[in-house]
PDB file of C-alpha atoms in Angstrom:
ATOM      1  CA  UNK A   1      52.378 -13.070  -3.832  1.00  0.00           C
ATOM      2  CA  UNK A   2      50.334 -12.916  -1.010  1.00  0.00           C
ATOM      3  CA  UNK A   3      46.251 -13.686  -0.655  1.00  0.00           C
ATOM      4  CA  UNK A   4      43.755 -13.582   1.865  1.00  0.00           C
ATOM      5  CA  UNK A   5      40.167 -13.997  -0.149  1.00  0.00           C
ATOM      6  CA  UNK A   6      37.854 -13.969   2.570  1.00  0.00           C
ATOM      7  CA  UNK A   7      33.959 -15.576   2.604  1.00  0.00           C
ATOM      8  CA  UNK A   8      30.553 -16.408   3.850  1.00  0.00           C
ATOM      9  CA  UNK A   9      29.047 -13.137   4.937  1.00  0.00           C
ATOM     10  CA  UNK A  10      25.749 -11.997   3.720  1.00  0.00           C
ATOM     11  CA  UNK A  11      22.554 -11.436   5.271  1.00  0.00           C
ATOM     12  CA  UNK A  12      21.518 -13.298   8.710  1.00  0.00           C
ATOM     13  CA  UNK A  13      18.700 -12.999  11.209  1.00  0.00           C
ATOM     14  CA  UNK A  14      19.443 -11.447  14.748  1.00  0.00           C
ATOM     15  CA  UNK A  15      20.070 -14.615  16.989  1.00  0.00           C
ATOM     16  CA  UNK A  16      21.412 -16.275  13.711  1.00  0.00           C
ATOM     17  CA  UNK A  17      24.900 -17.858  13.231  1.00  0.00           C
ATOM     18  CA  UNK A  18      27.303 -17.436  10.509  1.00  0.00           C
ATOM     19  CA  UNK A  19      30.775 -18.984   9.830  1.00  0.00           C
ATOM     20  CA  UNK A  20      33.500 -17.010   7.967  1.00  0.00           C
ATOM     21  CA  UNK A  21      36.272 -18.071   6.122  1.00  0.00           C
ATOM     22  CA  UNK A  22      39.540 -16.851   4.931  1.00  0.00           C
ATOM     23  CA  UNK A  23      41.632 -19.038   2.305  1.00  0.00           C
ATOM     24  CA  UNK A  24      45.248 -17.814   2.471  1.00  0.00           C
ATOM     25  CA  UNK A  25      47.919 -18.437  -0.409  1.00  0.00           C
ATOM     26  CA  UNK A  26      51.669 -16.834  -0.156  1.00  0.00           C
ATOM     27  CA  UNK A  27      51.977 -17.392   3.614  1.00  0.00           C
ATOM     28  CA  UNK A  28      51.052 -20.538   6.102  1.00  0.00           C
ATOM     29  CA  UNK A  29      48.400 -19.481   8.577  1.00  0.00           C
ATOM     30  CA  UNK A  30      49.905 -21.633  11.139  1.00  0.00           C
ATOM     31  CA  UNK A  31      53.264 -19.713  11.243  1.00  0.00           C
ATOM     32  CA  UNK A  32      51.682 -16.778  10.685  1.00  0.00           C
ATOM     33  CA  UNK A  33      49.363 -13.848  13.179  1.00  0.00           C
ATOM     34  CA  UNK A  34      46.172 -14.683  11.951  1.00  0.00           C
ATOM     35  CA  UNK A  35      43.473 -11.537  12.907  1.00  0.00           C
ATOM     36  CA  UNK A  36      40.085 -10.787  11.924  1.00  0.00           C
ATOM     37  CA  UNK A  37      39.019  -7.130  11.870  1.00  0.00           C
ATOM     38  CA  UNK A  38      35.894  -5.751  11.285  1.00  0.00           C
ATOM     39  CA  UNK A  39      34.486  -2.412  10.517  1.00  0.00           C
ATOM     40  CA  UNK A  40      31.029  -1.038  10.992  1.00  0.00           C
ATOM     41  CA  UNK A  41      29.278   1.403   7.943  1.00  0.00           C
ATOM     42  CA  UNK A  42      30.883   4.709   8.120  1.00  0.00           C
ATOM     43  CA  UNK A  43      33.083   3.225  11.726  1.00  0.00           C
ATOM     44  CA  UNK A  44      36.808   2.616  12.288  1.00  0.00           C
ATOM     45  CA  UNK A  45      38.057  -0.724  13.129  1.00  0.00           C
ATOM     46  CA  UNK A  46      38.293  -2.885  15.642  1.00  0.00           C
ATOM     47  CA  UNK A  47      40.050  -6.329  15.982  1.00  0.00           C
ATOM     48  CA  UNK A  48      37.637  -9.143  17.200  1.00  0.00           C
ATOM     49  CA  UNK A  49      39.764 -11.600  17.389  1.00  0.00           C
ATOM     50  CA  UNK A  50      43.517 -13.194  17.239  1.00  0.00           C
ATOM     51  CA  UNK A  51      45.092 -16.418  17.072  1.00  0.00           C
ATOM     52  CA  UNK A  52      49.074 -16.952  17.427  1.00  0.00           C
ATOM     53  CA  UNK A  53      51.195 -19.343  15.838  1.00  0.00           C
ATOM     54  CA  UNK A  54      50.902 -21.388  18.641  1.00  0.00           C
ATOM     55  CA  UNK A  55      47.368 -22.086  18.955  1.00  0.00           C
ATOM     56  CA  UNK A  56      46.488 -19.333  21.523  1.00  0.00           C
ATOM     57  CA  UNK A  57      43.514 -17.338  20.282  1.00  0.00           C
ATOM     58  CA  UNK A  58      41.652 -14.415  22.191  1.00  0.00           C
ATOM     59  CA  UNK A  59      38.616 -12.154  21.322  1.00  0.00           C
ATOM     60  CA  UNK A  60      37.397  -8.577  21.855  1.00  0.00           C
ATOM     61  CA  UNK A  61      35.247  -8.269  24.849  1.00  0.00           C
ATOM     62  CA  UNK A  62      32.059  -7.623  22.465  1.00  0.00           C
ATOM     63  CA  UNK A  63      32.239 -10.995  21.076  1.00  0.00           C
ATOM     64  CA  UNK A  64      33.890 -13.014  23.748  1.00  0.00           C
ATOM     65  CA  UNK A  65      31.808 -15.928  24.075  1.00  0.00           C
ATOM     66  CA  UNK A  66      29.819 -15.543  20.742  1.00  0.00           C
ATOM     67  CA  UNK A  67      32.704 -16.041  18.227  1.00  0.00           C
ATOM     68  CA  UNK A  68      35.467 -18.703  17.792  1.00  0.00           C
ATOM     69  CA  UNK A  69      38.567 -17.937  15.596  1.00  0.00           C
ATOM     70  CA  UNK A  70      39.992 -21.136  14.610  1.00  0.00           C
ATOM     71  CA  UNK A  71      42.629 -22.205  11.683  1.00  0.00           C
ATOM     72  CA  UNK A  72      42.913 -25.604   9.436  1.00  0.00           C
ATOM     73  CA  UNK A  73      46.349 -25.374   8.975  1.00  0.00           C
ATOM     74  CA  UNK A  74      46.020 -28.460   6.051  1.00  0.00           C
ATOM     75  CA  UNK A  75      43.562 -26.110   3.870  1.00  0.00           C
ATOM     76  CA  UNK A  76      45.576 -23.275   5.126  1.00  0.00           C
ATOM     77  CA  UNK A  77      42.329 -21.240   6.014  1.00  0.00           C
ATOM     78  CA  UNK A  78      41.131 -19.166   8.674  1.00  0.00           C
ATOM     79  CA  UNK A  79      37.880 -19.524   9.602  1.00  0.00           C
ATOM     80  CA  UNK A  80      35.576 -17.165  12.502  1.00  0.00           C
ATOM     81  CA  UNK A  81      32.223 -18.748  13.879  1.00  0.00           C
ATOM     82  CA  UNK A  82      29.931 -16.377  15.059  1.00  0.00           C
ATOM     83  CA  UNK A  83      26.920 -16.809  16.831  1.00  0.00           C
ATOM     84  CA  UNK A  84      23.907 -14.761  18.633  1.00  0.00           C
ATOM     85  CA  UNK A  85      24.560 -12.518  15.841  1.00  0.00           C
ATOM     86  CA  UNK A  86      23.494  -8.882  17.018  1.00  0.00           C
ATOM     87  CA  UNK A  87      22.936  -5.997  14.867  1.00  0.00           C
ATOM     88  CA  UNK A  88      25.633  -3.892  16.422  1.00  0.00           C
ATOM     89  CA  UNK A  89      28.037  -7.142  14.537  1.00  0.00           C
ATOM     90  CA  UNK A  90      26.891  -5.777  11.081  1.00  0.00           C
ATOM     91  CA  UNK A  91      30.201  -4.903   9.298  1.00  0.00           C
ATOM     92  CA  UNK A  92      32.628  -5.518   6.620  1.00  0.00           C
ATOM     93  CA  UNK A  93      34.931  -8.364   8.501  1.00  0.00           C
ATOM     94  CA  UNK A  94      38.962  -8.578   7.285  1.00  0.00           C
ATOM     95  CA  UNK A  95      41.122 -11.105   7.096  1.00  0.00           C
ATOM     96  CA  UNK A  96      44.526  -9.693   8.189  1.00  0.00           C
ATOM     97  CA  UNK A  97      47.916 -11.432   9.043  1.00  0.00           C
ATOM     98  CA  UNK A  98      51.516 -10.533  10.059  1.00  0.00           C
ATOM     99  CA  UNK A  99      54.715 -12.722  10.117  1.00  0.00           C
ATOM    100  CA  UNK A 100      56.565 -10.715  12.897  1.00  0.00           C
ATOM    101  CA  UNK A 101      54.224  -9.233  15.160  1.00  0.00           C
ATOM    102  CA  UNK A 102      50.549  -9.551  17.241  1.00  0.00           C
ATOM    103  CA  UNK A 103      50.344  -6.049  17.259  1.00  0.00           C
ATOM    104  CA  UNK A 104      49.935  -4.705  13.602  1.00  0.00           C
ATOM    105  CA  UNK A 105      49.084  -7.110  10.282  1.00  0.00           C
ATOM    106  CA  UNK A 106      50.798  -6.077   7.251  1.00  0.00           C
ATOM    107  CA  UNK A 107      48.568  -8.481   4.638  1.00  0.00           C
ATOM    108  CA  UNK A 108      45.016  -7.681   4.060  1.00  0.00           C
ATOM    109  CA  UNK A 109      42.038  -9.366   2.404  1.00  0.00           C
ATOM    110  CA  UNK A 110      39.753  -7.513   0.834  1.00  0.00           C
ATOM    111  CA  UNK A 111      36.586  -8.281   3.255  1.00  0.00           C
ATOM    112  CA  UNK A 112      33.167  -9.853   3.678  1.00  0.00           C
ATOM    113  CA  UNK A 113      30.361  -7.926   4.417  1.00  0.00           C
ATOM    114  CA  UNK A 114      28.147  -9.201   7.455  1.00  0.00           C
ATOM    115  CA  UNK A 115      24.325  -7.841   7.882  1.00  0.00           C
ATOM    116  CA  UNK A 116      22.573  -8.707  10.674  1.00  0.00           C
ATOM    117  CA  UNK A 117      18.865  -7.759  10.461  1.00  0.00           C
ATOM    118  CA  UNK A 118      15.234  -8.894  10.286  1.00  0.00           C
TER     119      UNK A 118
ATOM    120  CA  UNK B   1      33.217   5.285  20.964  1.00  0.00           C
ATOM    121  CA  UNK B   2      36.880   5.324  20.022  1.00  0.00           C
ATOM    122  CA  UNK B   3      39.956   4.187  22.259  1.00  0.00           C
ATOM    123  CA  UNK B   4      42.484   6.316  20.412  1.00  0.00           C
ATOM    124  CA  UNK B   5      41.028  10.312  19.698  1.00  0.00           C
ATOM    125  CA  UNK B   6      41.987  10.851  16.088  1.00  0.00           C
ATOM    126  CA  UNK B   7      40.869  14.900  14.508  1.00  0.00           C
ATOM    127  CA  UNK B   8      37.675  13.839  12.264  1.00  0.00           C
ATOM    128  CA  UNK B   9      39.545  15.589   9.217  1.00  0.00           C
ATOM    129  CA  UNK B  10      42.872  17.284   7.871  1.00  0.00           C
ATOM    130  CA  UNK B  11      43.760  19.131   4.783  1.00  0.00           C
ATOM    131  CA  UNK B  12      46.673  20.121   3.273  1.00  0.00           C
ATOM    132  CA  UNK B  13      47.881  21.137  -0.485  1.00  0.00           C
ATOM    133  CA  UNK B  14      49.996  19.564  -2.843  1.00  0.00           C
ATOM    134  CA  UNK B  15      53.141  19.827  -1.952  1.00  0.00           C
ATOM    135  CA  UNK B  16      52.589  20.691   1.906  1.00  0.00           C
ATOM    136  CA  UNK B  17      53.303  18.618   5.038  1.00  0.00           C
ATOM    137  CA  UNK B  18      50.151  17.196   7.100  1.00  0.00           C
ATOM    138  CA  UNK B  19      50.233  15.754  10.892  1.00  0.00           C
ATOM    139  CA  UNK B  20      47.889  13.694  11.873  1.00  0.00           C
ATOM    140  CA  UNK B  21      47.769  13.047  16.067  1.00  0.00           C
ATOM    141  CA  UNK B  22      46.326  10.271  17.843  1.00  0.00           C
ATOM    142  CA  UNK B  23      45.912  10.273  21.909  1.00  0.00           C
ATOM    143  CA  UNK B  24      45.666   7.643  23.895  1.00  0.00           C
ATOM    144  CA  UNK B  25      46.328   7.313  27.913  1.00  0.00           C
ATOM    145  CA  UNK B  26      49.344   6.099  29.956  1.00  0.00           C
ATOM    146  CA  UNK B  27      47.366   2.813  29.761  1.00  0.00           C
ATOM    147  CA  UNK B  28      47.936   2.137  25.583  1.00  0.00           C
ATOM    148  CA  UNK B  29      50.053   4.668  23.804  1.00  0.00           C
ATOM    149  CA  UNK B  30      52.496   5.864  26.664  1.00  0.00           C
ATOM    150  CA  UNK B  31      52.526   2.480  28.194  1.00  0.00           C
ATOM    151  CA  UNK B  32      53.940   0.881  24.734  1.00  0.00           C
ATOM    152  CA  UNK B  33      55.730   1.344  21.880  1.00  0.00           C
ATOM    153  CA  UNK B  34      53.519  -0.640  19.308  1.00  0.00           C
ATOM    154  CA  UNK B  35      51.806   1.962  17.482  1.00  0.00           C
ATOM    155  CA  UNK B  36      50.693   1.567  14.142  1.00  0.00           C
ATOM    156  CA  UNK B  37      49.068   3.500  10.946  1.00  0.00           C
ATOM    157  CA  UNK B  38      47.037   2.318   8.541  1.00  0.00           C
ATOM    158  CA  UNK B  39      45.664   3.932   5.638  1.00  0.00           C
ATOM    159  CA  UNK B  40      42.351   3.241   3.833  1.00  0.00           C
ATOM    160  CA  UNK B  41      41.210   4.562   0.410  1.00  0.00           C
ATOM    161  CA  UNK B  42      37.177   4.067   0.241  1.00  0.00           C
ATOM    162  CA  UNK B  43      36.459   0.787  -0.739  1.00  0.00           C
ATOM    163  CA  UNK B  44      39.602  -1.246   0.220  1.00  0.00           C
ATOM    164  CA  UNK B  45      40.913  -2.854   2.946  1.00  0.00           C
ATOM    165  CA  UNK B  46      43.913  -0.890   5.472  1.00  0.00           C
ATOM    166  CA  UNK B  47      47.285  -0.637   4.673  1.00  0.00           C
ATOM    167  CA  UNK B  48      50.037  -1.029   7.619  1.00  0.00           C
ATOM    168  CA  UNK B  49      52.021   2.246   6.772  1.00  0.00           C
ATOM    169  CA  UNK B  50      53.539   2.627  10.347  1.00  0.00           C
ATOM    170  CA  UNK B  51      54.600   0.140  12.321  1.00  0.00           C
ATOM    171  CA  UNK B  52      56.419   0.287  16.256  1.00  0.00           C
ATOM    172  CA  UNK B  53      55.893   4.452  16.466  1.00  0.00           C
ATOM    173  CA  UNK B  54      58.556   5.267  13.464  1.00  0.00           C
ATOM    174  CA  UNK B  55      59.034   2.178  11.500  1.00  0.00           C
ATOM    175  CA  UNK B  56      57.789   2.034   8.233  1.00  0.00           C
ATOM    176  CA  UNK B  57      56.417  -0.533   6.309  1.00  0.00           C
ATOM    177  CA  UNK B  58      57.535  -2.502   3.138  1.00  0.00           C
ATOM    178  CA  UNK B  59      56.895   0.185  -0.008  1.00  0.00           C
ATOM    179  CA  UNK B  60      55.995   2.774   1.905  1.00  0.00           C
ATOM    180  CA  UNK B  61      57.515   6.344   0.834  1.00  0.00           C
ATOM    181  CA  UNK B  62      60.071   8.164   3.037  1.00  0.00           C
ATOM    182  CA  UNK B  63      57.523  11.114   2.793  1.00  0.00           C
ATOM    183  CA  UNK B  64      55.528   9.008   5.308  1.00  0.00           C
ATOM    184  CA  UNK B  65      56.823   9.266   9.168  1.00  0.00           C
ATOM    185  CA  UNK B  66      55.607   7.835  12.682  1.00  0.00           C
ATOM    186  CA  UNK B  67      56.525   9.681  16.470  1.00  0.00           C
ATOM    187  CA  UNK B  68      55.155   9.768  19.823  1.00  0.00           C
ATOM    188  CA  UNK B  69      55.391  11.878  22.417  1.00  0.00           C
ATOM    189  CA  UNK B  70      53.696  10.924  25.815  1.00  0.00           C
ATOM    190  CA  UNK B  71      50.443   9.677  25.575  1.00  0.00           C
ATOM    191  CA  UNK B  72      50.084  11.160  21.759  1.00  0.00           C
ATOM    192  CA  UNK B  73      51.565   9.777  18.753  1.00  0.00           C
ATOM    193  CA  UNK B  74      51.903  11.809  14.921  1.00  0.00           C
ATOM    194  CA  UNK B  75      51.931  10.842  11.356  1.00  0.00           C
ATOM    195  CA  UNK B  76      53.611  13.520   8.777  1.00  0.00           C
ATOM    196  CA  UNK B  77      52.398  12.940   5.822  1.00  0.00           C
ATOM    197  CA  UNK B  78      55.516  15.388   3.405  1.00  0.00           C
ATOM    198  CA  UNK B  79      55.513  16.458   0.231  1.00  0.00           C
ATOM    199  CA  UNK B  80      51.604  15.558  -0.188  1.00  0.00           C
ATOM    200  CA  UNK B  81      50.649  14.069  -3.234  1.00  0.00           C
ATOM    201  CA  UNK B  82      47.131  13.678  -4.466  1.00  0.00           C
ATOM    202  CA  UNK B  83      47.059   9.842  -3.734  1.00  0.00           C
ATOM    203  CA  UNK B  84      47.407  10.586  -0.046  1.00  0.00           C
ATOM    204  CA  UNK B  85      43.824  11.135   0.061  1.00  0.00           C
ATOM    205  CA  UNK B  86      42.412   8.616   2.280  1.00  0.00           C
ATOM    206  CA  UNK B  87      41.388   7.380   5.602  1.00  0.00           C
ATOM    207  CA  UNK B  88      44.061   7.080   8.663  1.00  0.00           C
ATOM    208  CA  UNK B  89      43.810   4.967  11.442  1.00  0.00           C
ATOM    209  CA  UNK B  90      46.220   4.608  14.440  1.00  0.00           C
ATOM    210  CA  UNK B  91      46.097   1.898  16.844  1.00  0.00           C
ATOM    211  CA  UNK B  92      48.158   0.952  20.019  1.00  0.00           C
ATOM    212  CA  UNK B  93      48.875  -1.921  22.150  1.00  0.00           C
ATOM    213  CA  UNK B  94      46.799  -1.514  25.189  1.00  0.00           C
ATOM    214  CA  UNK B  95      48.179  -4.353  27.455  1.00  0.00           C
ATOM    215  CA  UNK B  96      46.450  -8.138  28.375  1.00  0.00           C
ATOM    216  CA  UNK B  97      46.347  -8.468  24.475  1.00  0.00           C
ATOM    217  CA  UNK B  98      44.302  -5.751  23.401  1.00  0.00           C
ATOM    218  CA  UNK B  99      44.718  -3.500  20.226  1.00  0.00           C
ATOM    219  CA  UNK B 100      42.843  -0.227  20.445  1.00  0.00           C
ATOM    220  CA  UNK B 101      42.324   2.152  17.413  1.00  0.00           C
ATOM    221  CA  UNK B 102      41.315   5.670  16.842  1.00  0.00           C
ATOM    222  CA  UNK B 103      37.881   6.876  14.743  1.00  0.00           C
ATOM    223  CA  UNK B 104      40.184   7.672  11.651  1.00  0.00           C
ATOM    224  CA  UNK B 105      41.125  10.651   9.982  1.00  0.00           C
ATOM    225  CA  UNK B 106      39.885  12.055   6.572  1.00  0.00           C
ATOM    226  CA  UNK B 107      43.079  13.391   4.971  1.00  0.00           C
ATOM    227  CA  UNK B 108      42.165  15.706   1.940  1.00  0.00           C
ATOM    228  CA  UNK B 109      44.595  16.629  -0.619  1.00  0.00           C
ATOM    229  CA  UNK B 110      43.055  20.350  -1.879  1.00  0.00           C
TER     230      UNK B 110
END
């Protein structure tokens, strides 16, 4: 069976850094489409960030340059740094991966809330 | 606001047969064939449903279906059941590896 259990949201000043992480079990996050997709209150979704099985990794335009997707293939976790947090970044982040494919994930975790406030 | 233009809501009764459309531009939709739906009941994370336009994924029901026409692509959601109920997303492929998705779709069962 596959798991994503993602972690390390919570609350975090504007300006303020925060580093997610998602601990995978089932699959290998190096062979695998690793995503991270957030969604805002009451907002659809939008995919910040990807990294391929072969290292390559690219971002969203909103948080090019803030966050870093990165993978430790020997804990088999995915991790996302963010920095200059914003408010507009306040969402529920998801862990998401796909064997086949950089265009779709089929596995899900089950999300970490961000809040970015004062 | 959203890449993708998804109708805010859709309704349909046990039983019936609901489509859902998405539109994009000759830049995302009509450009590729990498569509995808997911559905979200409140609380949890997506579920891939749709995959490539038509494909769909592991477990999901035949009554489930994916097509595109130009620069719009459909779910059919047949044979509703009340479990249906839920959030829809689409999202497309928009070139220089970018994945666009629509505002979602509340899909009420009456």
């Amino acid at each position: 069976e596959v798991l994503l259990v993602e972690s390390g949201g919570g609350l975090v000043l504007p300006g303020g850094s925060l580093r997610l992480s998602c601990a995978a079990s089932g699959l290998a996050v190096s062979s695998n489409y690793m995503s991270w997709v957030r969604q805002a209150p009451g907002k659809g979704l939008e995919r910040v960030s990807i990294i391929y099985t072969g290292g390559t990794t690219f971002y969203a335009d909103s948080v090019k340059g803030r966050f870093t997707i990165s993978r430790d293939n020997s804990k088999n976790t995915l991790y996302l740094q963010m920095n200059s947090l914003r408010a507009e970044d306040t969402a529920v982040y998801y862990c998401a991966s796909d064997r086949n494919s950089n265009y779709w994930s089929y596995f899900w975790g089950q999300g970490t809330l961000v809040t970015v406030s004062s | 606001q959203s890449a993708l233009t998804q109708p805010p809501s859709a309704s349909g009764s046990p039983g019936q047969s609901v489509t859902i459309s998405c539109t994009g531009t000759n830049s995302d939709i009509g450009a590729y064939n990498y569509v995808s739906w997911y559905q979200q009941h409140p609380g949890k994370a997506p579920k891939l449903m749709i995959y490539g336009v038509r494909q769909r994924a592991s477990g999901v029901p035949d009554r489930f279906s994916g097509s595109k026409s130009g620069n719009t692509a459909s779910l059919t959601v047949s044979g509703l059941q009340a479990e249906d109920e839920a959030d829809y997303y689409c999202s497309s492929y928009a070139g220089s590896n970018n994945l666009v998705f629509g505002g979602g779709t509340k899909l009420t069962v009456l």
